Amino acid sequence: MAERRTVPLHERVLPDLLLGRAEEAPDAPLLTVGAGPRRSTGEIADAALRVGGGLARLGVARGDPVAVMLPNREEAVLAWFGTAVLGAVEVPVNTNLSGPLLHHVLSDCRATVLIVAADLLPVVRPLLPTLPLKTIVVVGGTEPGREPGHGHVAWDEVAGADPVAPAKLTPADPIAVMYTSGTTGPAKGVVCPHGYFMCWADDTGRAVRFGPGDVLYTPLPLYHITAQAVNVQLALVHRGQAIVDTRFSPRGFWRRMAELGATHVWSFGSMTPLLHQRPPDEHDRAHRVRVVWSIPWPAGFGREFEDRFGVRILCGYGSTEQGLTVVQPYDAVEPGAIGLPSPHYEVAVVDGHGAQADEGELVVRPREPASMMSGYLGRDRETMAVTRDLWYHTGDLVQRRPDGYLAFVERKTDSIRRRGENISAWEIESTAATFPGVVEAAAIGVPSPLGEHDVMLVATTSEPVEPRELFDFCVERLPYYMVPRYIRFAAELPKTPSMRVQKYRLRELGVTADSWDCEAAGLRPRRPNSS
């Protein structure tokens, strides 16, 4: 039988949790973003109710989507909480998006209100004529600006409104739509119920033994479900505090952790390898950090990392669609595995026919309602495809070991993971295919020395193409983390009889001698929208 969660089923809605914690301990520290002030639970609750009131004055009602395009700053959390207490649905937007990829998200979610940082307005402005947006709430800047046909409101007007009466919600009501990169088409909006966010926070907090007085540090972007449900809401559920940084820097990291009083650190992608590569100094153990959550678990140097920095490395398995379905036990980490099934989810390994197998696709389903996504927004067919046979099909291949641990084998899907981001190969390929002279393009992930992947683009052409020009073309049209590091031109792409590109053969070749490397050329994709 699954162990009982911290938050009872009927209380798993954010307004009830936030206001309950504020009434219980209004002065307890809850949130610090960047170099901003430390905010108490009472301050955050009051501010969220006022933001909810301000959004209601703009015509936002229960169930309405509100798009939020903000970097890591306090207003991003208040926009999320304020939308939730009103009963509306937050749609966090990746701040690195622009052009067609950004247009797709803003169009697909059908939001009529966008909360956006002033310095991101130039990215949004060209798209406005063909979007359903009516009102733009501008955060920061001295002049919100004006766009024909769109009302503009300064954030202070929204945040200074009278408090709203919190909505009466159920755990099944949606709290957010999180866009995740598709592998065969545009990004899909994952509809996340209040109960699902709560389960992420509750389960992960207990897995890392986070409790009152603990401090969670994360530099992860607040448009990700991890920073929201797994970090900020975790601190709220387990009566601790969250510190959300604006960027990660390995230089002086442990000294900063000591200054912040951090007890838990969230690490994704290259963060852990970069810390491991730093030269030893006197601050390596002069801190309170007990746990570093690292995806993936750094099997090559994990034990050495733990000994050097005096921490325990933990990890788990999940996705935007599911939850913490597999987790490494606190006292029994197996570096070569992703962990054991969570007690709150039923897990199976199946072959191509859906039968139980020792190696195959990982499928999961919750033991309680509102513990996973509700589905893909406006995409019933795609929802049914991944939830067939009463199981959610992860698209990941795993091996069940005799000791019960699950070991990751490979992705069944065509996704790439780089810098903590899940990347759609389709989006890279469709962009590259619009470059003059490119006939076909295939994007793959190749091993990176920092862990996860670097992106490689293999293309066929109808005329000579300079890799630097194709690289610059991608820089202007893709988020920095999608821009290929390697570009190789081929006479043809390997294909199946049904004309599908055999990407496994491209991955087997990897980085060849004739592959162009942007870093060898002294180039790096820039962060055009960094703040």
Short mmCIF file of C-alpha atoms in Angstrom, two decimals:
data_model
loop_
_atom_site.label_atom_id
_atom_site.label_comp_id
_atom_site.label_asym_id
_atom_site.label_seq_id
_atom_site.Cartn_x
_atom_site.Cartn_y
_atom_site.Cartn_z
CA MET A 1 0.00 0.00 0.00
CA ALA A 2 1.28 3.47 -0.86
CA GLU A 3 2.35 5.62 2.05
CA ARG A 4 0.11 8.55 2.82
CA ARG A 5 1.04 11.87 1.25
CA THR A 6 1.68 14.98 3.34
CA VAL A 7 -1.26 16.89 1.85
CA PRO A 8 -4.66 15.10 1.97
CA LEU A 9 -6.39 14.60 -1.37
CA HIS A 10 -9.18 17.11 -0.74
CA GLU A 11 -6.69 19.89 0.13
CA ARG A 12 -4.51 19.60 -2.97
CA VAL A 13 -5.22 23.01 -4.46
CA LEU A 14 -2.74 25.88 -4.39
CA PRO A 15 -5.03 28.62 -2.96
CA ASP A 16 -5.96 26.47 0.04
CA LEU A 17 -2.33 25.49 0.65
CA LEU A 18 -0.97 29.04 0.30
CA LEU A 19 -3.60 30.70 2.47
CA GLY A 20 -3.44 27.90 5.02
CA ARG A 21 0.32 28.26 5.39
CA ALA A 22 -0.03 32.06 5.60
CA GLU A 23 -2.57 31.76 8.41
CA GLU A 24 -0.45 29.16 10.20
CA ALA A 25 2.88 31.08 10.04
CA PRO A 26 2.56 34.43 8.23
CA ASP A 27 6.11 35.53 9.07
CA ALA A 28 7.84 32.32 7.98
CA PRO A 29 10.31 33.01 5.15
CA LEU A 30 9.18 31.45 1.88
CA LEU A 31 10.74 32.95 -1.24
CA THR A 32 13.76 34.89 -2.46
CA VAL A 33 14.36 35.52 -6.16
CA GLY A 34 17.81 36.65 -7.25
CA ALA A 35 19.08 39.62 -5.29
CA GLY A 36 15.54 40.54 -4.21
CA PRO A 37 14.21 40.63 -0.65
CA ARG A 38 13.26 37.55 1.30
CA ARG A 39 9.47 37.31 1.28
CA SER A 40 7.39 35.68 3.98
CA THR A 41 4.47 33.35 3.40
CA GLY A 42 2.06 36.08 4.48
CA GLU A 43 3.58 38.60 2.07
CA ILE A 44 3.40 36.19 -0.84
CA ALA A 45 -0.19 35.21 -0.06
CA ASP A 46 -1.31 38.85 0.17
CA ALA A 47 0.49 39.74 -3.07
CA ALA A 48 -1.02 36.74 -4.89
CA LEU A 49 -4.55 37.73 -3.87
CA ARG A 50 -3.93 41.26 -5.16
CA VAL A 51 -2.56 39.99 -8.47
CA GLY A 52 -5.63 37.78 -8.74
CA GLY A 53 -7.77 40.85 -8.15
CA GLY A 54 -5.88 42.79 -10.80
CA LEU A 55 -6.33 40.02 -13.35
CA ALA A 56 -10.05 39.84 -12.54
CA ARG A 57 -10.30 43.58 -13.29
CA LEU A 58 -8.83 42.82 -16.71
CA GLY A 59 -11.64 40.36 -17.35
CA VAL A 60 -9.81 37.13 -16.55
CA ALA A 61 -12.23 34.56 -15.17
CA ARG A 62 -12.01 31.08 -13.77
CA GLY A 63 -10.56 28.65 -16.30
CA ASP A 64 -9.14 31.36 -18.57
CA PRO A 65 -5.54 30.96 -19.77
CA VAL A 66 -3.03 33.66 -18.81
CA ALA A 67 0.30 33.57 -20.65
CA VAL A 68 3.36 34.50 -18.56
CA MET A 69 6.65 35.28 -20.30
CA LEU A 70 9.04 36.34 -17.57
CA PRO A 71 12.62 35.51 -16.59
CA ASN A 72 13.38 34.43 -13.02
CA ARG A 73 12.01 37.30 -10.98
CA GLU A 74 9.53 37.63 -8.14
CA GLU A 75 6.73 38.71 -10.47
CA ALA A 76 6.88 35.32 -12.22
CA VAL A 77 5.89 33.52 -9.01
CA LEU A 78 3.24 36.13 -8.17
CA ALA A 79 1.75 35.84 -11.65
CA TRP A 80 1.56 32.05 -11.20
CA PHE A 81 0.08 32.23 -7.69
CA GLY A 82 -2.23 35.13 -8.57
CA THR A 83 -3.60 33.26 -11.56
CA ALA A 84 -4.14 30.18 -9.39
CA VAL A 85 -6.04 31.90 -6.57
CA LEU A 86 -8.38 33.37 -9.20
CA GLY A 87 -8.98 29.89 -10.59
CA ALA A 88 -7.48 30.83 -13.95
CA VAL A 89 -4.79 28.79 -15.74
CA GLU A 90 -1.17 29.91 -16.01
CA VAL A 91 0.65 29.29 -19.30
CA PRO A 92 4.39 29.83 -18.61
CA VAL A 93 6.26 30.66 -21.82
CA ASN A 94 9.91 29.87 -22.44
CA THR A 95 11.66 33.26 -22.56
CA ASN A 96 14.08 32.01 -25.21
CA LEU A 97 11.35 31.50 -27.79
CA SER A 98 10.80 33.84 -30.70
CA GLY A 99 9.30 33.81 -34.17
CA PRO A 100 7.20 30.79 -35.23
CA LEU A 101 7.94 28.76 -32.09
CA LEU A 102 6.70 31.56 -29.83
CA HIS A 103 3.76 32.26 -32.09
CA HIS A 104 2.70 28.62 -31.89
CA VAL A 105 2.58 28.61 -28.07
CA LEU A 106 0.74 31.95 -27.75
CA SER A 107 -1.70 30.98 -30.47
CA ASP A 108 -2.28 27.41 -29.33
CA CYS A 109 -3.08 28.29 -25.70
CA ARG A 110 -5.63 30.95 -26.81
CA ALA A 111 -4.65 33.36 -24.03
CA THR A 112 -6.05 36.88 -24.32
CA VAL A 113 -3.78 38.25 -21.56
CA LEU A 114 0.01 38.12 -21.64
CA ILE A 115 2.24 39.10 -18.71
CA VAL A 116 5.62 39.89 -20.25
CA ALA A 117 8.93 41.48 -19.31
CA ALA A 118 9.46 44.87 -20.95
CA ASP A 119 12.68 43.79 -22.62
CA LEU A 120 10.88 40.88 -24.29
CA LEU A 121 8.26 43.08 -25.95
CA PRO A 122 10.34 43.42 -29.15
CA VAL A 123 10.17 39.63 -29.53
CA VAL A 124 6.39 39.57 -29.07
CA ARG A 125 5.52 42.70 -31.06
CA PRO A 126 5.86 41.29 -34.62
CA LEU A 127 3.51 38.42 -33.75
CA LEU A 128 0.64 40.43 -32.28
CA PRO A 129 -1.47 40.97 -35.42
CA THR A 130 -2.17 37.24 -35.73
CA LEU A 131 -2.54 36.33 -32.04
CA PRO A 132 -5.68 36.26 -29.85
CA LEU A 133 -3.98 38.53 -27.26
CA LYS A 134 -5.99 41.58 -26.21
CA THR A 135 -4.20 42.82 -23.09
CA ILE A 136 -0.48 42.98 -22.37
CA VAL A 137 0.72 43.39 -18.80
CA VAL A 138 4.23 44.80 -18.87
CA VAL A 139 6.69 44.00 -16.07
CA GLY A 140 9.64 46.35 -15.65
CA GLY A 141 10.66 49.26 -17.84
CA THR A 142 9.63 52.85 -17.53
CA GLU A 143 7.19 52.95 -20.43
CA PRO A 144 4.97 49.97 -21.26
CA GLY A 145 4.61 51.07 -24.90
CA ARG A 146 1.56 50.72 -27.11
CA GLU A 147 0.55 48.31 -29.83
CA PRO A 148 -2.41 48.98 -32.16
CA GLY A 149 -5.45 47.05 -31.02
CA HIS A 150 -3.93 45.92 -27.72
CA GLY A 151 -4.47 47.35 -24.27
CA HIS A 152 -1.34 47.82 -22.19
CA VAL A 153 -1.24 47.71 -18.40
CA ALA A 154 1.72 48.22 -16.11
CA TRP A 155 2.38 45.36 -13.68
CA ASP A 156 2.07 47.71 -10.71
CA GLU A 157 -1.58 48.36 -11.63
CA VAL A 158 -2.31 44.65 -11.52
CA ALA A 159 -0.27 43.98 -8.38
CA GLY A 160 -1.84 46.98 -6.58
CA ALA A 161 -5.46 45.89 -7.00
CA ASP A 162 -7.82 44.93 -4.19
CA PRO A 163 -7.51 41.27 -3.14
CA VAL A 164 -9.68 38.73 -4.91
CA ALA A 165 -11.80 36.17 -3.08
CA PRO A 166 -9.98 32.85 -3.67
CA ALA A 167 -11.72 30.43 -5.98
CA LYS A 168 -13.18 27.21 -4.63
CA LEU A 169 -11.29 24.59 -6.58
CA THR A 170 -10.83 20.84 -6.71
CA PRO A 171 -7.56 18.94 -7.26
CA ALA A 172 -8.76 18.13 -10.79
CA ASP A 173 -9.04 21.79 -11.81
CA PRO A 174 -6.17 22.93 -14.07
CA ILE A 175 -3.45 25.12 -12.58
CA ALA A 176 -1.16 25.39 -15.62
CA VAL A 177 -0.57 24.44 -19.23
CA MET A 178 3.09 23.56 -19.67
CA TYR A 179 4.41 23.38 -23.23
CA THR A 180 6.80 20.53 -23.88
CA SER A 181 8.80 20.04 -27.06
CA GLY A 182 7.20 17.63 -29.46
CA THR A 183 9.25 15.06 -31.34
CA THR A 184 7.17 14.74 -34.50
CA GLY A 185 5.40 18.10 -34.50
CA PRO A 186 4.90 21.39 -32.70
CA ALA A 187 5.13 21.69 -28.92
CA LYS A 188 2.10 20.37 -27.05
CA GLY A 189 0.42 22.01 -24.06
CA VAL A 190 0.33 19.65 -21.07
CA VAL A 191 -2.71 20.39 -18.91
CA CYS A 192 -1.62 20.10 -15.26
CA PRO A 193 -4.22 19.82 -12.47
CA HIS A 194 -3.71 21.41 -9.06
CA GLY A 195 -3.47 17.95 -7.54
CA TYR A 196 -0.70 16.99 -9.92
CA PHE A 197 1.49 19.96 -8.96
CA MET A 198 0.89 19.11 -5.33
CA CYS A 199 1.91 15.47 -5.82
CA TRP A 200 5.15 16.50 -7.55
CA ALA A 201 5.99 18.79 -4.64
CA ASP A 202 4.91 16.40 -1.90
CA ASP A 203 6.59 13.28 -3.28
CA THR A 204 9.87 14.98 -4.16
CA GLY A 205 10.10 16.77 -0.81
CA ARG A 206 9.80 13.51 1.08
CA ALA A 207 12.27 11.80 -1.27
CA VAL A 208 14.97 14.38 -0.45
CA ARG A 209 13.93 14.69 3.24
CA PHE A 210 13.12 18.37 3.01
CA GLY A 211 11.38 19.86 6.03
CA PRO A 212 10.78 22.97 8.17
CA GLY A 213 13.85 25.20 8.29
CA ASP A 214 15.33 23.76 5.09
CA VAL A 215 16.28 26.01 2.18
CA LEU A 216 16.05 24.86 -1.45
CA TYR A 217 18.26 26.58 -4.02
CA THR A 218 17.41 26.48 -7.72
CA PRO A 219 18.65 28.42 -10.74
CA LEU A 220 16.19 26.63 -13.03
CA PRO A 221 13.83 28.76 -15.14
CA LEU A 222 10.40 29.44 -13.70
CA TYR A 223 8.73 28.55 -16.98
CA HIS A 224 9.62 24.88 -16.25
CA ILE A 225 7.47 22.57 -14.16
CA THR A 226 10.56 21.68 -12.13
CA ALA A 227 11.17 25.20 -10.84
CA GLN A 228 7.47 25.67 -10.13
CA ALA A 229 6.01 22.41 -8.81
CA VAL A 230 9.20 20.62 -7.77
CA ASN A 231 11.03 23.60 -6.26
CA VAL A 232 8.89 26.57 -5.15
CA GLN A 233 5.76 24.57 -4.35
CA LEU A 234 7.88 21.91 -2.63
CA ALA A 235 9.10 24.55 -0.19
CA LEU A 236 5.54 25.69 0.44
CA VAL A 237 4.22 22.15 1.01
CA HIS A 238 7.02 21.16 3.38
CA ARG A 239 7.22 24.47 5.31
CA GLY A 240 10.66 25.52 4.10
CA GLN A 241 11.87 28.24 1.79
CA ALA A 242 12.96 28.47 -1.84
CA ILE A 243 15.72 30.61 -3.28
CA VAL A 244 15.35 31.05 -7.03
CA ASP A 245 18.48 32.39 -8.69
CA THR A 246 18.57 34.30 -11.96
CA ARG A 247 21.48 32.30 -13.36
CA PHE A 248 23.87 29.51 -12.48
CA SER A 249 27.58 30.17 -12.05
CA PRO A 250 30.05 27.50 -10.91
CA ARG A 251 32.51 30.17 -9.79
CA GLY A 252 32.13 30.78 -6.05
CA PHE A 253 29.13 28.43 -5.95
CA TRP A 254 29.71 26.78 -2.58
CA ARG A 255 30.56 30.08 -0.90
CA ARG A 256 27.22 31.40 -2.18
CA MET A 257 25.41 28.33 -0.87
CA ALA A 258 26.89 29.00 2.57
CA GLU A 259 25.79 32.63 2.45
CA LEU A 260 22.26 31.63 1.48
CA GLY A 261 22.04 28.85 4.06
CA ALA A 262 20.98 26.36 1.36
CA THR A 263 20.34 22.76 2.42
CA HIS A 264 19.17 21.37 -0.93
CA VAL A 265 20.41 22.21 -4.44
CA TRP A 266 18.64 21.45 -7.70
CA SER A 267 20.97 20.65 -10.58
CA PHE A 268 20.17 19.81 -14.18
CA GLY A 269 22.27 19.11 -17.24
CA SER A 270 25.81 20.46 -17.08
CA MET A 271 25.60 22.03 -13.60
CA THR A 272 27.00 19.06 -11.70
CA PRO A 273 29.85 18.37 -14.18
CA LEU A 274 30.83 22.04 -14.15
CA LEU A 275 30.99 22.08 -10.33
CA HIS A 276 33.03 18.87 -10.41
CA GLN A 277 35.52 20.45 -12.81
CA ARG A 278 36.20 23.45 -10.58
CA PRO A 279 39.54 23.39 -8.74
CA PRO A 280 39.24 22.47 -5.02
CA ASP A 281 39.10 25.30 -2.51
CA GLU A 282 38.31 25.90 1.16
CA HIS A 283 34.60 26.40 0.50
CA ASP A 284 33.96 22.91 -0.89
CA ARG A 285 32.56 21.69 2.43
CA ALA A 286 31.93 24.98 4.24
CA HIS A 287 28.15 24.96 3.68
CA ARG A 288 24.89 23.37 4.93
CA VAL A 289 23.94 21.58 1.71
CA ARG A 290 22.90 17.98 2.36
CA VAL A 291 21.36 16.98 -0.96
CA VAL A 292 22.12 17.77 -4.59
CA TRP A 293 19.34 16.67 -6.92
CA SER A 294 21.06 15.88 -10.20
CA ILE A 295 19.47 14.81 -13.47
CA PRO A 296 21.07 12.57 -14.56
CA TRP A 297 22.90 10.95 -11.65
CA PRO A 298 26.58 11.48 -12.58
CA ALA A 299 27.63 7.84 -12.57
CA GLY A 300 31.17 8.59 -13.74
CA PHE A 301 32.10 10.80 -10.80
CA GLY A 302 29.08 10.82 -8.48
CA ARG A 303 30.73 9.17 -5.46
CA GLU A 304 33.79 11.38 -5.82
CA PHE A 305 31.50 14.44 -5.98
CA GLU A 306 29.68 13.36 -2.81
CA ASP A 307 32.92 12.82 -0.89
CA ARG A 308 34.48 16.08 -2.02
CA PHE A 309 31.52 18.33 -1.29
CA GLY A 310 30.00 16.42 1.64
CA VAL A 311 26.60 15.96 -0.02
CA ARG A 312 24.29 13.18 -1.12
CA ILE A 313 23.33 13.05 -4.81
CA LEU A 314 19.77 11.94 -5.52
CA CYS A 315 17.68 11.78 -8.65
CA GLY A 316 14.42 10.48 -9.96
CA TYR A 317 12.52 9.95 -13.15
CA GLY A 318 9.52 11.84 -14.44
CA SER A 319 8.34 14.19 -17.15
CA THR A 320 5.99 17.12 -17.61
CA GLU A 321 3.20 14.62 -18.27
CA GLN A 322 3.59 12.33 -15.27
CA GLY A 323 5.29 13.01 -11.93
CA LEU A 324 7.97 11.47 -9.73
CA THR A 325 7.22 7.93 -10.85
CA VAL A 326 10.70 6.48 -10.21
CA VAL A 327 13.07 7.68 -7.50
CA GLN A 328 16.45 6.77 -6.03
CA PRO A 329 15.94 5.79 -2.35
CA TYR A 330 17.70 8.21 -0.01
CA ASP A 331 19.80 5.52 1.67
CA ALA A 332 20.18 3.08 -1.22
CA VAL A 333 21.22 4.94 -4.36
CA GLU A 334 22.21 2.73 -7.30
CA PRO A 335 24.32 4.85 -9.67
CA GLY A 336 23.63 2.67 -12.70
CA ALA A 337 19.85 2.89 -12.32
CA ILE A 338 17.15 5.56 -12.32
CA GLY A 339 15.66 4.17 -9.13
CA LEU A 340 12.69 2.26 -7.77
CA PRO A 341 9.00 2.80 -8.61
CA SER A 342 7.30 5.44 -6.47
CA PRO A 343 4.68 4.03 -4.08
CA HIS A 344 2.08 6.41 -5.54
CA TYR A 345 2.33 5.16 -9.11
CA GLU A 346 1.92 1.78 -10.73
CA VAL A 347 4.83 1.07 -13.07
CA ALA A 348 5.32 -1.60 -15.72
CA VAL A 349 7.83 -2.48 -18.44
CA VAL A 350 6.19 -3.70 -21.65
CA ASP A 351 7.26 -4.96 -25.06
CA GLY A 352 5.94 -3.72 -28.39
CA HIS A 353 2.71 -5.69 -27.90
CA GLY A 354 1.99 -4.36 -24.41
CA ALA A 355 3.03 -7.54 -22.60
CA GLN A 356 5.16 -7.45 -19.44
CA ALA A 357 8.89 -7.68 -20.19
CA ASP A 358 12.24 -7.36 -18.47
CA GLU A 359 13.29 -4.74 -21.03
CA GLY A 360 10.97 -2.46 -22.96
CA GLU A 361 8.97 0.74 -22.72
CA LEU A 362 8.24 2.20 -19.28
CA VAL A 363 4.52 2.76 -18.72
CA VAL A 364 2.94 4.28 -15.61
CA ARG A 365 -0.42 5.16 -14.08
CA PRO A 366 -1.39 6.90 -10.82
CA ARG A 367 -2.93 5.24 -7.81
CA GLU A 368 -4.86 8.42 -6.92
CA PRO A 369 -6.85 10.88 -9.05
CA ALA A 370 -5.37 14.16 -10.35
CA SER A 371 -1.81 12.86 -9.92
CA MET A 372 -0.74 13.19 -13.56
CA MET A 373 -1.55 15.41 -16.52
CA SER A 374 -5.15 15.69 -17.66
CA GLY A 375 -4.07 15.49 -21.30
CA TYR A 376 -2.69 17.60 -24.12
CA LEU A 377 -4.53 20.87 -24.69
CA GLY A 378 -6.83 20.55 -27.70
CA ARG A 379 -5.16 17.32 -28.79
CA ASP A 380 -7.41 14.40 -27.95
CA ARG A 381 -5.78 12.12 -30.51
CA GLU A 382 -2.28 12.67 -29.11
CA THR A 383 -3.62 12.24 -25.56
CA MET A 384 -5.22 8.92 -26.45
CA ALA A 385 -2.05 7.78 -28.20
CA VAL A 386 0.09 8.12 -25.06
CA THR A 387 -2.57 6.88 -22.61
CA ARG A 388 -3.64 3.74 -24.45
CA ASP A 389 -4.43 0.52 -22.59
CA LEU A 390 -5.04 2.59 -19.42
CA TRP A 391 -1.31 3.36 -19.13
CA TYR A 392 0.71 6.49 -19.85
CA HIS A 393 3.40 5.48 -22.34
CA THR A 394 6.61 7.38 -21.57
CA GLY A 395 8.41 6.66 -24.83
CA ASP A 396 11.50 5.64 -22.82
CA LEU A 397 13.05 2.19 -22.86
CA VAL A 398 14.21 0.74 -19.55
CA GLN A 399 15.46 -2.52 -18.09
CA ARG A 400 14.07 -4.04 -14.92
CA ARG A 401 16.94 -5.45 -12.86
CA PRO A 402 16.63 -8.46 -10.54
CA ASP A 403 16.87 -6.18 -7.48
CA GLY A 404 13.80 -4.22 -8.66
CA TYR A 405 15.69 -1.12 -9.77
CA LEU A 406 14.97 0.29 -13.21
CA ALA A 407 17.87 1.17 -15.51
CA PHE A 408 17.47 3.61 -18.40
CA VAL A 409 18.31 2.17 -21.84
CA GLU A 410 17.45 4.88 -24.37
CA ARG A 411 14.70 7.16 -25.55
CA LYS A 412 12.16 5.57 -27.81
CA THR A 413 11.23 9.06 -28.95
CA ASP A 414 13.23 11.42 -31.14
CA SER A 415 13.96 14.02 -28.49
CA ILE A 416 17.31 15.51 -27.49
CA ARG A 417 18.24 16.79 -24.03
CA ARG A 418 20.67 19.68 -23.75
CA ARG A 419 21.40 22.15 -20.93
CA GLY A 420 18.46 20.75 -18.96
CA GLU A 421 16.04 21.36 -21.85
CA ASN A 422 14.11 18.74 -23.80
CA ILE A 423 14.60 19.63 -27.45
CA SER A 424 12.40 18.78 -30.38
CA ALA A 425 14.43 17.51 -33.32
CA TRP A 426 11.44 18.33 -35.52
CA GLU A 427 11.63 22.03 -34.62
CA ILE A 428 15.35 22.21 -35.49
CA GLU A 429 14.84 20.30 -38.72
CA SER A 430 11.87 22.36 -39.87
CA THR A 431 13.87 25.55 -39.27
CA ALA A 432 16.99 24.34 -41.06
CA ALA A 433 14.91 23.13 -44.00
CA THR A 434 13.93 26.74 -44.80
CA PHE A 435 17.56 27.73 -45.42
CA PRO A 436 18.28 28.20 -49.15
CA GLY A 437 19.92 25.12 -50.56
CA VAL A 438 18.97 22.71 -47.75
CA VAL A 439 16.92 19.80 -49.07
CA GLU A 440 16.61 17.57 -45.99
CA ALA A 441 17.81 17.91 -42.42
CA ALA A 442 18.07 15.53 -39.47
CA ALA A 443 18.88 16.66 -35.93
CA ILE A 444 20.36 14.22 -33.44
CA GLY A 445 21.92 14.34 -30.01
CA VAL A 446 25.58 13.42 -29.64
CA PRO A 447 27.34 12.92 -26.30
CA SER A 448 28.53 16.12 -24.64
CA PRO A 449 31.56 16.28 -22.34
CA LEU A 450 29.31 18.14 -19.88
CA GLY A 451 26.71 15.37 -19.86
CA GLU A 452 23.45 15.03 -21.79
CA HIS A 453 23.74 16.02 -25.48
CA ASP A 454 25.15 18.46 -27.94
CA VAL A 455 23.03 19.03 -31.04
CA MET A 456 24.23 17.85 -34.43
CA LEU A 457 22.52 18.72 -37.71
CA VAL A 458 23.05 16.49 -40.74
CA ALA A 459 21.75 17.97 -44.00
CA THR A 460 21.58 17.27 -47.69
CA THR A 461 21.80 20.23 -50.08
CA SER A 462 21.01 21.13 -53.66
CA GLU A 463 23.87 23.63 -53.85
CA PRO A 464 26.96 24.45 -51.79
CA VAL A 465 26.08 25.76 -48.32
CA GLU A 466 28.48 27.33 -45.87
CA PRO A 467 28.05 25.79 -42.39
CA ARG A 468 28.72 29.16 -40.75
CA GLU A 469 25.85 30.74 -42.70
CA LEU A 470 23.50 27.90 -41.73
CA PHE A 471 24.65 28.25 -38.11
CA ASP A 472 23.93 32.01 -38.13
CA PHE A 473 20.53 31.31 -39.68
CA CYS A 474 19.68 28.94 -36.82
CA VAL A 475 20.99 31.39 -34.20
CA GLU A 476 18.49 34.00 -35.43
CA ARG A 477 15.52 31.63 -35.40
CA LEU A 478 16.00 29.09 -32.64
CA PRO A 479 16.41 29.29 -28.85
CA TYR A 480 20.11 29.22 -28.02
CA TYR A 481 19.95 25.68 -26.61
CA MET A 482 18.49 24.31 -29.88
CA VAL A 483 21.20 25.78 -32.13
CA PRO A 484 23.36 22.95 -33.53
CA ARG A 485 26.93 22.79 -32.31
CA TYR A 486 27.89 20.44 -35.15
CA ILE A 487 26.84 20.67 -38.81
CA ARG A 488 27.62 17.99 -41.38
CA PHE A 489 26.58 17.77 -45.02
CA ALA A 490 25.84 14.37 -46.55
CA ALA A 491 25.01 13.15 -50.04
CA GLU A 492 21.92 11.45 -48.62
CA LEU A 493 20.32 10.54 -45.31
CA PRO A 494 19.97 6.84 -44.40
CA LYS A 495 16.34 5.78 -44.64
CA THR A 496 14.02 2.83 -44.12
CA PRO A 497 12.00 1.35 -47.02
CA SER A 498 9.13 3.59 -45.87
CA MET A 499 11.48 6.58 -46.27
CA ARG A 500 11.89 7.38 -42.57
CA VAL A 501 15.32 8.69 -41.63
CA GLN A 502 17.31 6.09 -39.70
CA LYS A 503 18.65 8.37 -37.01
CA TYR A 504 20.25 5.52 -35.12
CA ARG A 505 22.70 5.20 -38.00
CA LEU A 506 23.51 8.91 -37.80
CA ARG A 507 24.04 8.56 -34.05
CA GLU A 508 26.35 5.60 -34.63
CA LEU A 509 28.51 7.77 -36.90
CA GLY A 510 28.49 10.61 -34.35
CA VAL A 511 30.83 13.54 -34.89
CA THR A 512 32.87 12.73 -37.97
CA ALA A 513 36.08 14.33 -39.21
CA ASP A 514 34.14 16.39 -41.76
CA SER A 515 31.71 17.79 -39.17
CA TRP A 516 31.85 21.56 -38.67
CA ASP A 517 32.07 22.54 -34.96
CA CYS A 518 30.92 26.01 -33.96
CA GLU A 519 33.07 25.96 -30.82
CA ALA A 520 36.17 25.07 -32.81
CA ALA A 521 35.32 28.10 -34.95
CA GLY A 522 35.19 30.28 -31.84
CA LEU A 523 31.40 30.66 -31.88
CA ARG A 524 28.69 30.01 -29.33
CA PRO A 525 24.91 30.40 -29.58
CA ARG A 526 24.00 33.52 -27.64
CA ARG A 527 21.12 33.98 -25.22
CA PRO A 528 19.24 36.74 -27.07
CA ASN A 529 16.58 37.18 -24.37
CA SER A 530 18.66 36.70 -21.22
CA SER A 531 17.86 39.13 -18.39
#
